[in-house]
Short mmCIF file of C-alpha atoms in Angstrom, two decimals:
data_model
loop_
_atom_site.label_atom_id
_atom_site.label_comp_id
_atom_site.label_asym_id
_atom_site.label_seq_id
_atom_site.Cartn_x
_atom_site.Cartn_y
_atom_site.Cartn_z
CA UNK A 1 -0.53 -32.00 -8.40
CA UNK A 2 0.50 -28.63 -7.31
CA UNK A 3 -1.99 -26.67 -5.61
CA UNK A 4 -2.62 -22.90 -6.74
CA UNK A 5 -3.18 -20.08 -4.18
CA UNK A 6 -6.71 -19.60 -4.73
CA UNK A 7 -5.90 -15.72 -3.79
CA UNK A 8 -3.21 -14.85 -6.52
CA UNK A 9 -6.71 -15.22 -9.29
CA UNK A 10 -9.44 -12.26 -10.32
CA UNK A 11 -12.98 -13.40 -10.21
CA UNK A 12 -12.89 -14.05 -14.21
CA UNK A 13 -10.15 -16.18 -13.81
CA UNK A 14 -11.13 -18.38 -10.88
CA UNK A 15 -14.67 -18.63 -13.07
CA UNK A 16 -12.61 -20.66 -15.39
CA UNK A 17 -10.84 -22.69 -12.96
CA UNK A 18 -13.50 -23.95 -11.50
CA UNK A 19 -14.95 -24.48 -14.80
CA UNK A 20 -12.09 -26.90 -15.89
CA UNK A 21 -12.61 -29.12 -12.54
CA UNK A 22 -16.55 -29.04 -12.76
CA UNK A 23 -17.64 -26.66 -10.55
CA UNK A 24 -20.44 -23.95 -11.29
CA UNK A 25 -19.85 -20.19 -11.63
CA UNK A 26 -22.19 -19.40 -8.43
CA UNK A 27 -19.45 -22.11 -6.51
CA UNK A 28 -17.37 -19.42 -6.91
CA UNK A 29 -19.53 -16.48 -5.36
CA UNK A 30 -19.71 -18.95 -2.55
CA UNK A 31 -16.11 -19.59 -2.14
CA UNK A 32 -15.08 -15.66 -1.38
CA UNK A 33 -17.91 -14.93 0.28
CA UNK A 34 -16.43 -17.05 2.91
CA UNK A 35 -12.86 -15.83 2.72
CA UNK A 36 -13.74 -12.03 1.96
CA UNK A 37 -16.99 -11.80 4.23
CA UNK A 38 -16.47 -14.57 6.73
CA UNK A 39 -12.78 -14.81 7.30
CA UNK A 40 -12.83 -18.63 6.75
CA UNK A 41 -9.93 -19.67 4.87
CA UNK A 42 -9.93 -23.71 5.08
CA UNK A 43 -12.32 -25.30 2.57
CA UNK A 44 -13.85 -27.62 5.15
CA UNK A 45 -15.58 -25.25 7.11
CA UNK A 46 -17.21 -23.94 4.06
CA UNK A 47 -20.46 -25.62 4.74
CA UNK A 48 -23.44 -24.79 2.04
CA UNK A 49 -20.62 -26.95 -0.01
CA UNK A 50 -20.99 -30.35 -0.03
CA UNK A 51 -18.35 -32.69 1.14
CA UNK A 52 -17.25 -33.78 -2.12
CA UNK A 53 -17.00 -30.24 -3.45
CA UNK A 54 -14.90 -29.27 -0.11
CA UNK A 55 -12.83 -32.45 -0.97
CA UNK A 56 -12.30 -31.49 -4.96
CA UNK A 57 -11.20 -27.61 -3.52
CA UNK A 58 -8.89 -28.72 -1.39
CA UNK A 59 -7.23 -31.08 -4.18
CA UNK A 60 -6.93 -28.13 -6.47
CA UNK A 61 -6.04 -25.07 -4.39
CA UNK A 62 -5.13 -23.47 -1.12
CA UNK A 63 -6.02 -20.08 0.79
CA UNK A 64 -2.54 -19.11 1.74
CA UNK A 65 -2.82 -16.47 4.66
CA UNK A 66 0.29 -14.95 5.95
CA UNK A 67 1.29 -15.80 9.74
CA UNK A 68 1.78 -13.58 12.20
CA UNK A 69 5.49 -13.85 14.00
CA UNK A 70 5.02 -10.51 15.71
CA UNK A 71 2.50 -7.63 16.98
CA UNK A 72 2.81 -4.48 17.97
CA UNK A 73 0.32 -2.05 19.39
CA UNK A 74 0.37 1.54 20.33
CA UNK A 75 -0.17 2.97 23.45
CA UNK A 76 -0.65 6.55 21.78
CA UNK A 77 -3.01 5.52 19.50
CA UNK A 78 -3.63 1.83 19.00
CA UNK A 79 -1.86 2.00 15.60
CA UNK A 80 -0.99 -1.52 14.88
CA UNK A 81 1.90 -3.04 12.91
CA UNK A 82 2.32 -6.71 11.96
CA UNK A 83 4.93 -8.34 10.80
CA UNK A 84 4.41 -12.00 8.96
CA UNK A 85 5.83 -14.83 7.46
CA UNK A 86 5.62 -15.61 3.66
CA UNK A 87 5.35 -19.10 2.66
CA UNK A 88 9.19 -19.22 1.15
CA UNK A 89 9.84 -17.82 5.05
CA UNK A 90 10.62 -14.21 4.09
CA UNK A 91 9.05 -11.56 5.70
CA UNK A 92 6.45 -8.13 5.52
CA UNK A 93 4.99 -5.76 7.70
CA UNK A 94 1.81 -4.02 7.45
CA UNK A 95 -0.26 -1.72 9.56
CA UNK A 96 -3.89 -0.78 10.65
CA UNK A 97 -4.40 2.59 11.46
CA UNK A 98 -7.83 4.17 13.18
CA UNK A 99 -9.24 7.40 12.32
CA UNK A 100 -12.34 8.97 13.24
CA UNK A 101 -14.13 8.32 9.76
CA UNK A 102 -12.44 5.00 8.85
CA UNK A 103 -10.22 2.14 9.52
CA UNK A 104 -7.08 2.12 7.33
CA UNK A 105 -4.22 -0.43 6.41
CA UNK A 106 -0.79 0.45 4.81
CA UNK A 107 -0.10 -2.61 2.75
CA UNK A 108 3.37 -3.81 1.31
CA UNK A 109 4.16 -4.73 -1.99
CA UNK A 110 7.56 -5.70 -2.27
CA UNK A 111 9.63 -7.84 0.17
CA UNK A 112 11.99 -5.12 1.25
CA UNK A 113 12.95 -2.07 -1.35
CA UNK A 114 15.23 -1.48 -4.20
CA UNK A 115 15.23 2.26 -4.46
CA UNK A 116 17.37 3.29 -1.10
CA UNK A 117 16.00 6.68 0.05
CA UNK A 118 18.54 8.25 2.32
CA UNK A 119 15.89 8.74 4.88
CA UNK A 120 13.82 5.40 4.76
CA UNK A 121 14.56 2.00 7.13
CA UNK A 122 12.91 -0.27 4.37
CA UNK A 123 15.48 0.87 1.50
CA UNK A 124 18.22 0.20 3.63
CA UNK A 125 16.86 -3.63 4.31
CA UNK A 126 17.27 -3.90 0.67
CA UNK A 127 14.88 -5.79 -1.94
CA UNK A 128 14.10 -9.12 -2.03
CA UNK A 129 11.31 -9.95 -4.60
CA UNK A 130 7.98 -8.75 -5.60
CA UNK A 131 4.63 -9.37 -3.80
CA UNK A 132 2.31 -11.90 -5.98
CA UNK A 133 -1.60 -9.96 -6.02
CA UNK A 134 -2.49 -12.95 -3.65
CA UNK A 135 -0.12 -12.01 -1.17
CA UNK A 136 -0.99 -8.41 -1.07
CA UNK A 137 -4.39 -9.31 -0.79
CA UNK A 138 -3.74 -11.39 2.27
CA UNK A 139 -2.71 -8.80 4.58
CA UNK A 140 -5.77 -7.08 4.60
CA UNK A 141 -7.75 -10.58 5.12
CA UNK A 142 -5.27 -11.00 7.99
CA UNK A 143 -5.36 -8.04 9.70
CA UNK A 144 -9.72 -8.06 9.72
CA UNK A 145 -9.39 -11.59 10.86
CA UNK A 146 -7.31 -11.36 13.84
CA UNK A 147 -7.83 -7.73 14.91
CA UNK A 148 -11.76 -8.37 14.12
CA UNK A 149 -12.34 -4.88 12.11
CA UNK A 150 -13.61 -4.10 8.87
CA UNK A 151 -10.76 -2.51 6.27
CA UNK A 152 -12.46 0.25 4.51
CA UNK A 153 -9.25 2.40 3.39
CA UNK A 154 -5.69 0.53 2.04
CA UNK A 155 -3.12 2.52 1.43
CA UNK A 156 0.29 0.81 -0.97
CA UNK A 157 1.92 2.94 1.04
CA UNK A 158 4.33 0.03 2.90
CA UNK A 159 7.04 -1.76 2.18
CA UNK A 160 8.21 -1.63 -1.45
CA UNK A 161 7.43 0.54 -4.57
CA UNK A 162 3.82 -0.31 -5.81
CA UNK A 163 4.86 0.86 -9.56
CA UNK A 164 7.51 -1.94 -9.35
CA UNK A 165 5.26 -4.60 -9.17
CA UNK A 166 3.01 -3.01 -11.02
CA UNK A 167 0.64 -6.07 -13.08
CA UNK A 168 0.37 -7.85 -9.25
CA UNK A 169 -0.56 -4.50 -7.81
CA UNK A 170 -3.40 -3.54 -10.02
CA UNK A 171 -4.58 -6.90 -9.75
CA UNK A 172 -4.79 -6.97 -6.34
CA UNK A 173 -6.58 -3.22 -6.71
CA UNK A 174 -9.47 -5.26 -8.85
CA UNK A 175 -9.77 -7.71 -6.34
CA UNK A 176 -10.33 -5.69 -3.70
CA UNK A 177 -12.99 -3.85 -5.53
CA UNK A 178 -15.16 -6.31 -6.85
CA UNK A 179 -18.38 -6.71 -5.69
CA UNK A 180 -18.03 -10.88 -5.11
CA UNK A 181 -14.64 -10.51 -2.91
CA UNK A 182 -13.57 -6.83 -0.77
CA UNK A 183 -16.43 -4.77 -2.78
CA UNK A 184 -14.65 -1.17 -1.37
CA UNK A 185 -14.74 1.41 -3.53
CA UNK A 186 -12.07 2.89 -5.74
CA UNK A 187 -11.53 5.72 -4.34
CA UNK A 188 -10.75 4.21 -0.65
CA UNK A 189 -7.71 2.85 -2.24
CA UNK A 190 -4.55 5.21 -2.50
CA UNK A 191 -1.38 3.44 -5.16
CA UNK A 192 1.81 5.61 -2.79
CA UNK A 193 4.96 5.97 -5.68
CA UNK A 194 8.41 7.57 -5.06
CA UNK A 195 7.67 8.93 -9.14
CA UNK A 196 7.85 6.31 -11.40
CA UNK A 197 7.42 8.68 -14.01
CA UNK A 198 6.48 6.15 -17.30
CA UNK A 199 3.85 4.33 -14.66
CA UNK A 200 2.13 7.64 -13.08
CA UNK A 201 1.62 8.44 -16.63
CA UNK A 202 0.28 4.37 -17.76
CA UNK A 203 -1.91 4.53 -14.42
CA UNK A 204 -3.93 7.45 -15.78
CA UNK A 205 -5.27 5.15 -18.41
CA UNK A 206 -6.30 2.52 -15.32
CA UNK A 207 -10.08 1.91 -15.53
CA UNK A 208 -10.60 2.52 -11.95
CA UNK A 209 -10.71 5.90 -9.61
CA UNK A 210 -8.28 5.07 -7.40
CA UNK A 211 -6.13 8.07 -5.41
CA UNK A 212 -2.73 9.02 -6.47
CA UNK A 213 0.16 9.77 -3.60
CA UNK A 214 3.32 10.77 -5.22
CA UNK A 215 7.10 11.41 -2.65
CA UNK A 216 8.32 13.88 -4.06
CA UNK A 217 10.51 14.45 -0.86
CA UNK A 218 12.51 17.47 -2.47
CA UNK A 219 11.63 21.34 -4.10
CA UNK A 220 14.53 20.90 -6.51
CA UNK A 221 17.01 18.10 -8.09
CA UNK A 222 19.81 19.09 -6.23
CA UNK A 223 18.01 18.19 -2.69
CA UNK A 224 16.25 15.22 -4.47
CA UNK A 225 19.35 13.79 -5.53
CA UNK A 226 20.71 13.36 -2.12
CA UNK A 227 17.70 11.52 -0.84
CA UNK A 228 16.47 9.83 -3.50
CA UNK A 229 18.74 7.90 -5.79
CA UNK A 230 15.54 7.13 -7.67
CA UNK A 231 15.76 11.17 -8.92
CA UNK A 232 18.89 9.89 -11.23
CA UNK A 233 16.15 7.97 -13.73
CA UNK A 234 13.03 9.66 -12.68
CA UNK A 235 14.53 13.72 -12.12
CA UNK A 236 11.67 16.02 -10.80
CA UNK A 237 10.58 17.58 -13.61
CA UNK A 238 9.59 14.23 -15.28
CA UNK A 239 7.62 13.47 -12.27
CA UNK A 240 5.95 16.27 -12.03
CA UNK A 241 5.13 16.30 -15.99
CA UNK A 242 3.83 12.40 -15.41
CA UNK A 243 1.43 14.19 -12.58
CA UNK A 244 -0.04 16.45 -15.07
CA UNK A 245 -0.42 13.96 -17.86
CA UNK A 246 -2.15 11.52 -15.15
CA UNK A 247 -4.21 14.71 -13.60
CA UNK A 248 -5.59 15.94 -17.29
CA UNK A 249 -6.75 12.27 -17.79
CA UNK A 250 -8.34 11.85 -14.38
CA UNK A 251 -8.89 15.12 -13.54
CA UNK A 252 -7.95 13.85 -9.82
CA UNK A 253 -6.15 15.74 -7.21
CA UNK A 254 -2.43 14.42 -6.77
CA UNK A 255 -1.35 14.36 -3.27
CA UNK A 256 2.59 15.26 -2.63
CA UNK A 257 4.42 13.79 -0.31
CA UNK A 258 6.50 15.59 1.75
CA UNK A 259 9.27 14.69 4.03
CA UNK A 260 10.62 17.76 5.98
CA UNK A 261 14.61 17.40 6.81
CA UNK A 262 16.22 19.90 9.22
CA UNK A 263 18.15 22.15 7.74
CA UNK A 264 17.74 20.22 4.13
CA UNK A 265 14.75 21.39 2.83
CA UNK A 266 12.69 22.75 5.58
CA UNK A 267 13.45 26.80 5.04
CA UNK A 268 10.75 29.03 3.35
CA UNK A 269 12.61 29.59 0.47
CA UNK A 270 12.00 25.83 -0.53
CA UNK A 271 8.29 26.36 0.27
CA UNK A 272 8.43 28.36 -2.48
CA UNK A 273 10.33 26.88 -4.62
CA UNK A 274 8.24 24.08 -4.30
CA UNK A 275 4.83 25.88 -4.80
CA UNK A 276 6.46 27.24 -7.89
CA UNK A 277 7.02 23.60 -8.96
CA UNK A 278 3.50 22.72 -8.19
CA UNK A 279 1.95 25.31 -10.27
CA UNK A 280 -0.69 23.64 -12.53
CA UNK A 281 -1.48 20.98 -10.36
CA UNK A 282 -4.04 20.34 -8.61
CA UNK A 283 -2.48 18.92 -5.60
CA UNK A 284 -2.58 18.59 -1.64
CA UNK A 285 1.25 18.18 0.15
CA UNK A 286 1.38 16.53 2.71
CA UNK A 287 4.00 17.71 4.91
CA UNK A 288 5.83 14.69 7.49
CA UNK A 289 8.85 15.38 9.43
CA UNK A 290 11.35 12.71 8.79
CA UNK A 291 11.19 9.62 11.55
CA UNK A 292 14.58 7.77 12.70
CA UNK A 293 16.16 6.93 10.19
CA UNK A 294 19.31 5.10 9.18
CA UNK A 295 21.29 8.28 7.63
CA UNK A 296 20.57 10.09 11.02
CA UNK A 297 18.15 13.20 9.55
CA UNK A 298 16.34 15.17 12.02
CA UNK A 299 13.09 16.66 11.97
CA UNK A 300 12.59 20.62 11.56
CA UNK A 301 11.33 21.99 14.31
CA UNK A 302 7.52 22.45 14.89
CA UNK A 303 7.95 26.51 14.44
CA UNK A 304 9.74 25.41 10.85
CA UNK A 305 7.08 23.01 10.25
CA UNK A 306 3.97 25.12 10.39
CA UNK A 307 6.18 28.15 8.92
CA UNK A 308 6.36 26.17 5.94
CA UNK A 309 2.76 24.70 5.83
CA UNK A 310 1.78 28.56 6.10
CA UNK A 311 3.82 29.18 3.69
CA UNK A 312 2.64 26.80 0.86
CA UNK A 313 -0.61 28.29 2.11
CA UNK A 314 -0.15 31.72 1.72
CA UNK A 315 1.39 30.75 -2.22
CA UNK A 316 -1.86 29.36 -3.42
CA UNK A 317 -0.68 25.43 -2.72
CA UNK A 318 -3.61 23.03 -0.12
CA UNK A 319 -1.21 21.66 2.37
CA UNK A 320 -1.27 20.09 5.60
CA UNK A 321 1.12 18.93 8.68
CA UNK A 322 -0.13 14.97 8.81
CA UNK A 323 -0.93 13.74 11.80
CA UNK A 324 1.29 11.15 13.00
CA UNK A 325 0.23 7.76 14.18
CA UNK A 326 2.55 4.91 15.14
CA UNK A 327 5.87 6.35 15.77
CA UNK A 328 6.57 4.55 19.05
CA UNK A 329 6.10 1.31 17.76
CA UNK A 330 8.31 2.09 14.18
CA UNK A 331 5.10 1.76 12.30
CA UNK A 332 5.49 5.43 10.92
CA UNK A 333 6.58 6.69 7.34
CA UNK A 334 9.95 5.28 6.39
CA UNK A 335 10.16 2.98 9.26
CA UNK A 336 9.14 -0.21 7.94
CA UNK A 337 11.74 -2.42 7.32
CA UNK A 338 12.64 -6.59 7.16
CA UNK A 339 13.33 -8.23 9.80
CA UNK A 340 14.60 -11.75 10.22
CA UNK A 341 13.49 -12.60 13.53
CA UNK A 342 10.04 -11.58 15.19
CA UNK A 343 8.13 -13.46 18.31
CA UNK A 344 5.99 -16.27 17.76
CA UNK A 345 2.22 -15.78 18.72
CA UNK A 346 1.06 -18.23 21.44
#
């Protein structure tokens, strides 16, 4: 018999397998209230079952939890980043981030990337495969259980494009919602997308309230081009048309995501450009200055930086300079990446 990872199912779902081996609905409530609540993921320490019942679980399925091969901490800010070990031996990273109103995790959902932005260390690692909704799930169980915090912000903001894996993502988005497993609210979950134009625009008819983050990277397809091969399918003004569809349905603010390149699309006549672009949205850019990266950008300087910021500003458009957390320890935007070897935890 081939045991089933009791993660990769929704509540509904594992209701009905443990129908078809005998066990009751409330087994289930039981079950991940231990894994979700108590960080217990072996069936035998599950103890308001009854030996029998522990026995029958453990015939049936597994609670497949991704091992750590390496952790790093930061001495700036105690951003963490985590790299671990599939089952088929391929590898992720994650990361916990602490701010003063909540504690955050950027989750992966791809083993490496297919879409190759110029500036971004994952895309250059290439793509693998996609992320079943059990594993995605896992990193956040992993990360409370060994750094001992409680998750209350995920971000698909890691390795991979979350519209890619789409089904597994939005799966794992229930999951971590319902009341009987992660019960965190929509809204504390952000879906991060380089513009998957045809999936913005299927997300708006998603029945939760989750936060949109779109990378748009680029005031023009000219610049976009360059950076983000993705721009040859998906071209800018598709994206932003997807934005509008998905913001007239939702009637959420879209974040923009904004990497700022020296002497690429940094100057004050692409802050306007790009508020130009923006008009009609409702929107909040976020503006990052490009981390190390394997084409060899630089970032603006900090004058150019809050020139631009000012700028958008001044134009009408909500923008911000984000605050950076993890950059000594590669755990920043775009700096993700696979990596074959790590260090084995004692």
């Amino acid at each position: 018999m081939v045991k089933k990872n009791i993660l990769d199912f929704s509540y509904d779902e594992l209701i009905e397998e443990f129908k078809n081996i005998k066990l009751q609905k409330f087994r289930v409530d039981q079950v991940l209230d231990w894994i979700f609540k108590k960080h217990v993921f072996d069936f035998f320490e599950m103890t308001n079952l009854s030996k029998s019942q522990r026995e029958l679980l453990d015939e049936h399925f597994y609670i497949y939890i991704p091992e750590p091969i390496d952790i790093q901490e930061s001495k700036k800010d105690g951003t963490t980043k985590f790299l671990w070990k599939l089952e088929d031996g391929k590898t992720i990273e994650s990361v916990l981030l602490f701010y003063p109103n909540r504690v955050s995790s950027c989750i992966s959902t791809q083993v490496g990337c297919a879409l190759k932005c110029k500036f971004c260390s994952t895309g250059a690692s290439g793509f693998e495969r996609n992320l079943s909704a059990g594993e995605i799930v896992a990193q956040v169980l992993a990360i409370e259980k060994l750094k001992d915090v409680n998750i209350n912000n995920i971000v698909l903001m890691g390795m991979g494009e979350p519209l890619l894996n789409y089904d597994n993502v939005l799966k794992a988005i229930r999951n971590w919602n319902n009341k009987k497993m992660k019960n965190l609210g929509a809204r504390r979950i952000t879906i991060s997308t380089a513009g998957i134009a045809d999936k913005i625009e299927e997300l708006a008819n998603f029945d939760m309230d989750i936060r949109l983050s779109v990378s748009l990277h680029a005031p023009n397809n000219y610049i976009r081009d360059q950076i983000m091969p993705i721009n040859a399918k998906y071209p800018i003004e598709e994206v932003i048309q997807s934005c509008k569809i998905y913001q007239e349905k939702t009637k959420n603010r879209v974040t923009i995501e904004y990497i700022a390149i020296k002497g690429l699309n940094d100057e004050e006549k692409h802050a306007e450009e790009l508020a130009e672009l923006l008009k009609g949205l409702k929107v909040m850019v976020n503006i990052i200055p490009v981390n190390p990266n394997p084409a060899g950008y630089e970032r603006p300087s900090k004058r150019f930086l809050t020139n631009f910021v000012n700028k958008l500003k001044e134009l009408g458009i909500e923008a911000t300079l984000r605050v950076e957390k993890g950059t000594d320890i590669d755990a920043a935007c775009g700096q993700l990446k696979l990596r074959k070897k790590g260090i084995k935890l004692k």
